[in-house]
Tab-separated table of C-alpha atoms in Angstrom:
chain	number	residue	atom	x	y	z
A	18	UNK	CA	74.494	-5.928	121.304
A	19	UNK	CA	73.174	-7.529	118.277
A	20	UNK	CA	77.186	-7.955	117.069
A	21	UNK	CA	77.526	-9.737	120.196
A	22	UNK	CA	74.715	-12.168	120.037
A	23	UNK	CA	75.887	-12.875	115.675
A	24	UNK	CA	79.069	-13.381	116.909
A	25	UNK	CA	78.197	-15.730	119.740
A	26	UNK	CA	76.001	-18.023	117.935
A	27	UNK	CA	78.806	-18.128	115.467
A	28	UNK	CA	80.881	-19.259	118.141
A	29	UNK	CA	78.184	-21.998	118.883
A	30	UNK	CA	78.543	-23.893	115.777
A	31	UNK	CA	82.050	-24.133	115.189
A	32	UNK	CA	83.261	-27.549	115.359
A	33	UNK	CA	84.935	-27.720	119.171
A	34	UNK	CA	81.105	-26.899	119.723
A	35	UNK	CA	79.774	-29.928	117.631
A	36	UNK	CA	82.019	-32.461	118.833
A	37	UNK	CA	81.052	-32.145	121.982
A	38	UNK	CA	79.027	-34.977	123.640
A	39	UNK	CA	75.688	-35.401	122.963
A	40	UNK	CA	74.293	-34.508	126.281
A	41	UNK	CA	76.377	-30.966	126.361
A	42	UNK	CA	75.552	-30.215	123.280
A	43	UNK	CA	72.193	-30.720	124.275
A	44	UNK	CA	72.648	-28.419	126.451
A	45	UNK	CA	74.354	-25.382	124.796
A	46	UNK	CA	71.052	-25.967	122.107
A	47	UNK	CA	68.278	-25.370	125.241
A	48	UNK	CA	70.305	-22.753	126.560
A	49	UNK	CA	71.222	-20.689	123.325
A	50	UNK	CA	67.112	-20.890	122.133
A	51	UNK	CA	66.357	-19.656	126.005
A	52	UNK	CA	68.263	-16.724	126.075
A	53	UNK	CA	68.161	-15.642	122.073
A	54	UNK	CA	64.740	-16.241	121.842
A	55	UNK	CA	63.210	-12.934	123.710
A	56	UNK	CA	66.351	-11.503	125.874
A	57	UNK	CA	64.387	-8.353	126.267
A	58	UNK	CA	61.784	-10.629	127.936
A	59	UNK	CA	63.988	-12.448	129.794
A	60	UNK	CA	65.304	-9.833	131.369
A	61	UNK	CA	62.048	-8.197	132.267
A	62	UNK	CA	61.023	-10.885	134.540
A	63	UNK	CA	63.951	-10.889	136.280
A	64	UNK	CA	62.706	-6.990	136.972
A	65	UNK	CA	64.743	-5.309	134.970
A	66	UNK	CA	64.297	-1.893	132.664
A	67	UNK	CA	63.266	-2.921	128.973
A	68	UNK	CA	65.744	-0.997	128.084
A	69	UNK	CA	68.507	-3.005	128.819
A	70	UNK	CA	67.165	-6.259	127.266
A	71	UNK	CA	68.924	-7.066	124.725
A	72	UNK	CA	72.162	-5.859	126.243
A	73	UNK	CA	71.786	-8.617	129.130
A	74	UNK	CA	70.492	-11.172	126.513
A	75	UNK	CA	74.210	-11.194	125.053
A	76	UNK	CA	75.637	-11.158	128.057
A	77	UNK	CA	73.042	-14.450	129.340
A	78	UNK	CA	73.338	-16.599	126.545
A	79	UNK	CA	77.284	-16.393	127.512
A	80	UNK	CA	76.869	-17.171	130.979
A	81	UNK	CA	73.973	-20.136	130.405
A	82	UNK	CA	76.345	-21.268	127.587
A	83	UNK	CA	79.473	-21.358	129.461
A	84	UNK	CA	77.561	-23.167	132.243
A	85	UNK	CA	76.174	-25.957	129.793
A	86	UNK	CA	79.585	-26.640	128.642
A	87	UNK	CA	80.462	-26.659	132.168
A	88	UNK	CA	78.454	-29.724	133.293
A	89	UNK	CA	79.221	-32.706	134.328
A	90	UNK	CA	80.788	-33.908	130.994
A	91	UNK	CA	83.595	-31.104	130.693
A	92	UNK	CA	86.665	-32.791	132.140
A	93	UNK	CA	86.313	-35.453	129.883
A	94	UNK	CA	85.825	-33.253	126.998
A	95	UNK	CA	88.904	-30.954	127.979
A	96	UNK	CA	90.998	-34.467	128.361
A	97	UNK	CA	89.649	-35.839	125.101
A	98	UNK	CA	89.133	-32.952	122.772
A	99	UNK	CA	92.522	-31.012	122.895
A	100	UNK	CA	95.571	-31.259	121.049
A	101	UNK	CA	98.360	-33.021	122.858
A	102	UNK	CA	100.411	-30.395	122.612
A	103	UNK	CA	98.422	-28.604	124.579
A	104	UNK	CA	98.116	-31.375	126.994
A	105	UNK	CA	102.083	-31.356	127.143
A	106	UNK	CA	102.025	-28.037	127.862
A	107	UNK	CA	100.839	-28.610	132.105
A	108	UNK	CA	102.982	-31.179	132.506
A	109	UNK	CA	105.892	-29.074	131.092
A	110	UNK	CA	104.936	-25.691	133.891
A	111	UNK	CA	105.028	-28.507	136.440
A	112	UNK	CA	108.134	-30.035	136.165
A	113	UNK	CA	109.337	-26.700	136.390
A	114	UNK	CA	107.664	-25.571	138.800
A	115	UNK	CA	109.529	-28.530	140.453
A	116	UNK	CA	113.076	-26.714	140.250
A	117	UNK	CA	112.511	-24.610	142.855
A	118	UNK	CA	111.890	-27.645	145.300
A	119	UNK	CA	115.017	-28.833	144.048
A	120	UNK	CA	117.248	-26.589	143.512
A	121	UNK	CA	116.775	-25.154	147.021
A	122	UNK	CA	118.029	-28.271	149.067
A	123	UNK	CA	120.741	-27.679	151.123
A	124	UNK	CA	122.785	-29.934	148.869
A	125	UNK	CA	121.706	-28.226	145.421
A	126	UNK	CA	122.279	-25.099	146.588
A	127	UNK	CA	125.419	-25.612	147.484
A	128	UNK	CA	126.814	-27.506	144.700
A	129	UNK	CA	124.818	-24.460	142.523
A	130	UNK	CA	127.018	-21.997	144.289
A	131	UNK	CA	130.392	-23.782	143.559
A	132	UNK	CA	129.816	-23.764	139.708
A	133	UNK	CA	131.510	-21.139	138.170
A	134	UNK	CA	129.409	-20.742	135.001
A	135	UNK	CA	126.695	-19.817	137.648
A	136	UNK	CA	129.065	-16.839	139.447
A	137	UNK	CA	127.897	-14.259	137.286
A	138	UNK	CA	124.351	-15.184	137.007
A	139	UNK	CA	122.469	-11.811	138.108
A	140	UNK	CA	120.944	-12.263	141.809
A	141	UNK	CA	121.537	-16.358	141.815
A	142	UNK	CA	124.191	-15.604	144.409
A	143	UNK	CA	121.776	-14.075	146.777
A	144	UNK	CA	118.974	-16.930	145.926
A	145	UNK	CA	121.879	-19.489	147.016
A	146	UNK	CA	122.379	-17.668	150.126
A	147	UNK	CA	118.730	-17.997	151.361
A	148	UNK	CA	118.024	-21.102	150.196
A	149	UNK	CA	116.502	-22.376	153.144
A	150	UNK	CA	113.799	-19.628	154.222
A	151	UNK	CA	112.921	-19.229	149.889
A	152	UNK	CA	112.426	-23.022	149.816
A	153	UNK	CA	109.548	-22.374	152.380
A	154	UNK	CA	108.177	-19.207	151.013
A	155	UNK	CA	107.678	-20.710	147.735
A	156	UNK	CA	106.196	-23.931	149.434
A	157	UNK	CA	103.584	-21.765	150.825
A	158	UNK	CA	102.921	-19.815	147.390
A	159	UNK	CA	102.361	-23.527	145.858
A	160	UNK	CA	100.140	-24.442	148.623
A	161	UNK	CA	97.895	-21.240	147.239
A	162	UNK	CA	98.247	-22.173	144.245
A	163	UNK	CA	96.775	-25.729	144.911
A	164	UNK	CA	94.083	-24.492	146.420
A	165	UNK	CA	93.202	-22.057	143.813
A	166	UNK	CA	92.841	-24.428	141.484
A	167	UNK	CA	89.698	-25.696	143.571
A	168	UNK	CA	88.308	-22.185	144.047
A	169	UNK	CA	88.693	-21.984	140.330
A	170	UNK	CA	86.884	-24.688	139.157
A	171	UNK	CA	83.929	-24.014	141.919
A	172	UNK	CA	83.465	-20.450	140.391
A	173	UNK	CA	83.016	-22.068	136.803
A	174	UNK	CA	81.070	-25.030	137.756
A	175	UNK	CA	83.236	-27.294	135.906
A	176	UNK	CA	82.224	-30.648	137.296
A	177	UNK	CA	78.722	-29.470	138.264
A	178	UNK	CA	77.354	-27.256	141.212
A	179	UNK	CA	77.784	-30.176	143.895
A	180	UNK	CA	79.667	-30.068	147.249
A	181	UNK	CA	80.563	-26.380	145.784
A	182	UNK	CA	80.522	-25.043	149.630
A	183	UNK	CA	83.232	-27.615	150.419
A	184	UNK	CA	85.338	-26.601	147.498
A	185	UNK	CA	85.502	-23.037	147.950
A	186	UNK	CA	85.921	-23.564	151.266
A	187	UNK	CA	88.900	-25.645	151.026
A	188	UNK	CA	89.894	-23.257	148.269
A	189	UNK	CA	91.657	-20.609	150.870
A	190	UNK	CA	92.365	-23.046	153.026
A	191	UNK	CA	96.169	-23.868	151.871
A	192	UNK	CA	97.379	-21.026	151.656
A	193	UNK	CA	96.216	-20.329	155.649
A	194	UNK	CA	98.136	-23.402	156.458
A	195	UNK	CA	100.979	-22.616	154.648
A	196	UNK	CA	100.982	-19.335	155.891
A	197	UNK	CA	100.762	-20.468	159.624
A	198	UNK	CA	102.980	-22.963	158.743
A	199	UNK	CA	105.467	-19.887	157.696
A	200	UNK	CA	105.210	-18.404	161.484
A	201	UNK	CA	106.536	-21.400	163.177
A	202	UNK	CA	110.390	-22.484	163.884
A	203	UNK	CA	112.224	-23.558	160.895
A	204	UNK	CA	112.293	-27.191	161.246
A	205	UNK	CA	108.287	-27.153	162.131
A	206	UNK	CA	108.027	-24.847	159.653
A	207	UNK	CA	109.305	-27.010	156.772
A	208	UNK	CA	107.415	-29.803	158.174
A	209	UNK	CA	104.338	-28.039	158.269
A	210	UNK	CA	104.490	-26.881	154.649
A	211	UNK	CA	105.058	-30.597	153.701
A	212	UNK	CA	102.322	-31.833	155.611
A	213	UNK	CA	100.417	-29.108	153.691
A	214	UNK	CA	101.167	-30.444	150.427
A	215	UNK	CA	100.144	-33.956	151.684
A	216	UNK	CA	96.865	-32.469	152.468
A	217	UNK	CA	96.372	-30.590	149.144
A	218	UNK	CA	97.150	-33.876	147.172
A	219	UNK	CA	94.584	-35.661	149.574
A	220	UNK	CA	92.021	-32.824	148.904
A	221	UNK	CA	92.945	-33.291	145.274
A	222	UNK	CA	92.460	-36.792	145.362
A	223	UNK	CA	89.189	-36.530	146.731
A	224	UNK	CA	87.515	-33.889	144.311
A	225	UNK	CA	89.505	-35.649	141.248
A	226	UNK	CA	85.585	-35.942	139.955
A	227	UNK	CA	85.501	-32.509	139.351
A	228	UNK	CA	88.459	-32.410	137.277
A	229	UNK	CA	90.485	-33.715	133.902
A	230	UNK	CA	91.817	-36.926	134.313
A	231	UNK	CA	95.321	-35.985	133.715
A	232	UNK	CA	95.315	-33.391	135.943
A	233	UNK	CA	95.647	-36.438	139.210
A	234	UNK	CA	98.520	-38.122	137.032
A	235	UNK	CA	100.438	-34.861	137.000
A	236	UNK	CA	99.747	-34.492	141.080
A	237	UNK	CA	101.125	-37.818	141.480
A	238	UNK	CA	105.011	-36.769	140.691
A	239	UNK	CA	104.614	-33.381	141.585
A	240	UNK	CA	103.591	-34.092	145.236
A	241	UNK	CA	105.946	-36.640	145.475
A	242	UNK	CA	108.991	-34.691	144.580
A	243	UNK	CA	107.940	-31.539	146.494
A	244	UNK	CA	107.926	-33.245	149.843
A	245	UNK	CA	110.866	-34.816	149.187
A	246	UNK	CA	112.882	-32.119	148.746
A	247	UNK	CA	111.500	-30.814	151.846
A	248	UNK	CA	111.881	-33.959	153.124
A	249	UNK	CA	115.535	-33.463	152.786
A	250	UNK	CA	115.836	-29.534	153.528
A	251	UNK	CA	113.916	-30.813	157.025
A	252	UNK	CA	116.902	-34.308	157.311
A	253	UNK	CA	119.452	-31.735	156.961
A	254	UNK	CA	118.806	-28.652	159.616
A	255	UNK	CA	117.206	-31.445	162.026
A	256	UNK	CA	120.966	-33.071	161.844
A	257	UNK	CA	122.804	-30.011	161.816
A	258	UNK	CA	121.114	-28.017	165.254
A	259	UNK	CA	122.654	-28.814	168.552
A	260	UNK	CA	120.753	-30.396	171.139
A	261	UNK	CA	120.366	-26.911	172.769
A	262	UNK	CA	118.506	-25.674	169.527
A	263	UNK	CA	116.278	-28.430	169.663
A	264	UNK	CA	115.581	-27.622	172.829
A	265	UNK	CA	114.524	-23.872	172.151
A	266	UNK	CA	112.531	-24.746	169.326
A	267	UNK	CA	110.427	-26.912	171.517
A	268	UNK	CA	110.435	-24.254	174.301
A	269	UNK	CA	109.304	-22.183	171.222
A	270	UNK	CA	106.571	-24.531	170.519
A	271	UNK	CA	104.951	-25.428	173.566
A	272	UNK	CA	104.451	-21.078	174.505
């Protein structure tokens, strides 16, 4: 255990460490002399064997260091103090994660299936084929996803320890929308799963304190392009059913 504690204050004073601002750094000081200072100590007033002292006094000065850096100041220091590379890096996953969205629309799909570069593409075919009902699934694992992200950033403090009951509520909540959402008719079902997304960007917009700036200029695009690809899945069956399969949906509905 005394590897771990050399190794951690090693850790401490490299320079990501020292640039940080002066009020986390600050902090990682007070809570590195805390917990180095007499772990064995520590631990024993917290009614603990002696023997395990010095084991838990590595293991605190990581958890009262991570939750230093973690304080109020840490979204700006994640948006300031990392390469841009780095920082191209989310925006890169979510425009991808965007293809999906797209792709899946009744009109992508189809014009996917007629290429004939794409013929032999290994399980594409079948993808095509249930465009529709793998649009929604994957609406609802993005709506999990979203909400993750909240749970997250609640479990590490990032942001600070306030309204953390809200966030980790809200946390699971997406993903038990989306997945009622998944239960309902098909055209109610797409509709839910975009109203879902609405309500994660809302929930996003609302908490954007408690996270990197950039991360609320990537939602911006993302949300808007995922609901409108559901937008037109939603256009397109709504156009396509009969009037007597709008009437069974709604017969569906109101039981």
């Amino acid at each position: 255990m005394d590897v771990i504690r050399t190794t951690l204050r090693s850790v401490l004073r490299l320079k990501p460490i020292q640039a940080l601002s002066g009020g986390t750094r600050v902090g990682v000081a007070a809570a590195t002399a805390r917990t180095s200072a007499n772990p064995k100590q520590w631990w024993n007033r917290r009614g603990a064997g002696s023997g395990s002292g010095a084991a838990y006094g590595g293991f605190a000065l990581a958890r009262t260091t991570t939750r230093a850096l973690c304080a109020g100041t840490a979204p700006e220091v994640a948006a300031e103090k990392v390469g841009a590379l780095t920082l191209a890096l989310p925006y890169a996953l979510g425009a991808a994660g965007l293809i999906p969205f797209v792709a899946l629309t009744p009109q992508a799909a189809s014009a996917l299936g007629g290429l004939p570069a794409l013929q032999d593409v290994p399980g594409l075919t079948c993808v095509l084929s249930r465009a529709p009902e793998m649009q929604l699934w994957y609406s609802a694992l993005i709506c999990s996803f979203l909400g993750g992200v909240h749970w997250g950033t609640a479990m590490s403090l990032l942001g600070g320890p306030k309204a953390l009951p809200l966030r980790y509520i809200w946390g699971v909540t997406p993903s038990l929308l989306a997945w009622g959402s998944l239960a309902l008719p098909y055209t109610s079902s797409v509709f839910g799963c975009m109203c879902s997304l609405g309500l994660c960007y809302a929930a996003d917009s609302y908490f954007l304190p408690f996270f990197p700036k950039w991360y609320a200029t990537l939602r911006v695009p993302l949300t808007v392009v995922a609901c409108g690809s559901l937008s037109l899945s939603l256009y397109t069956a709504y156009s396509k059913s009969d009037p007597a399969s709008k009437a069974s949906e709604k017969t569906k509905l109101q039981e």
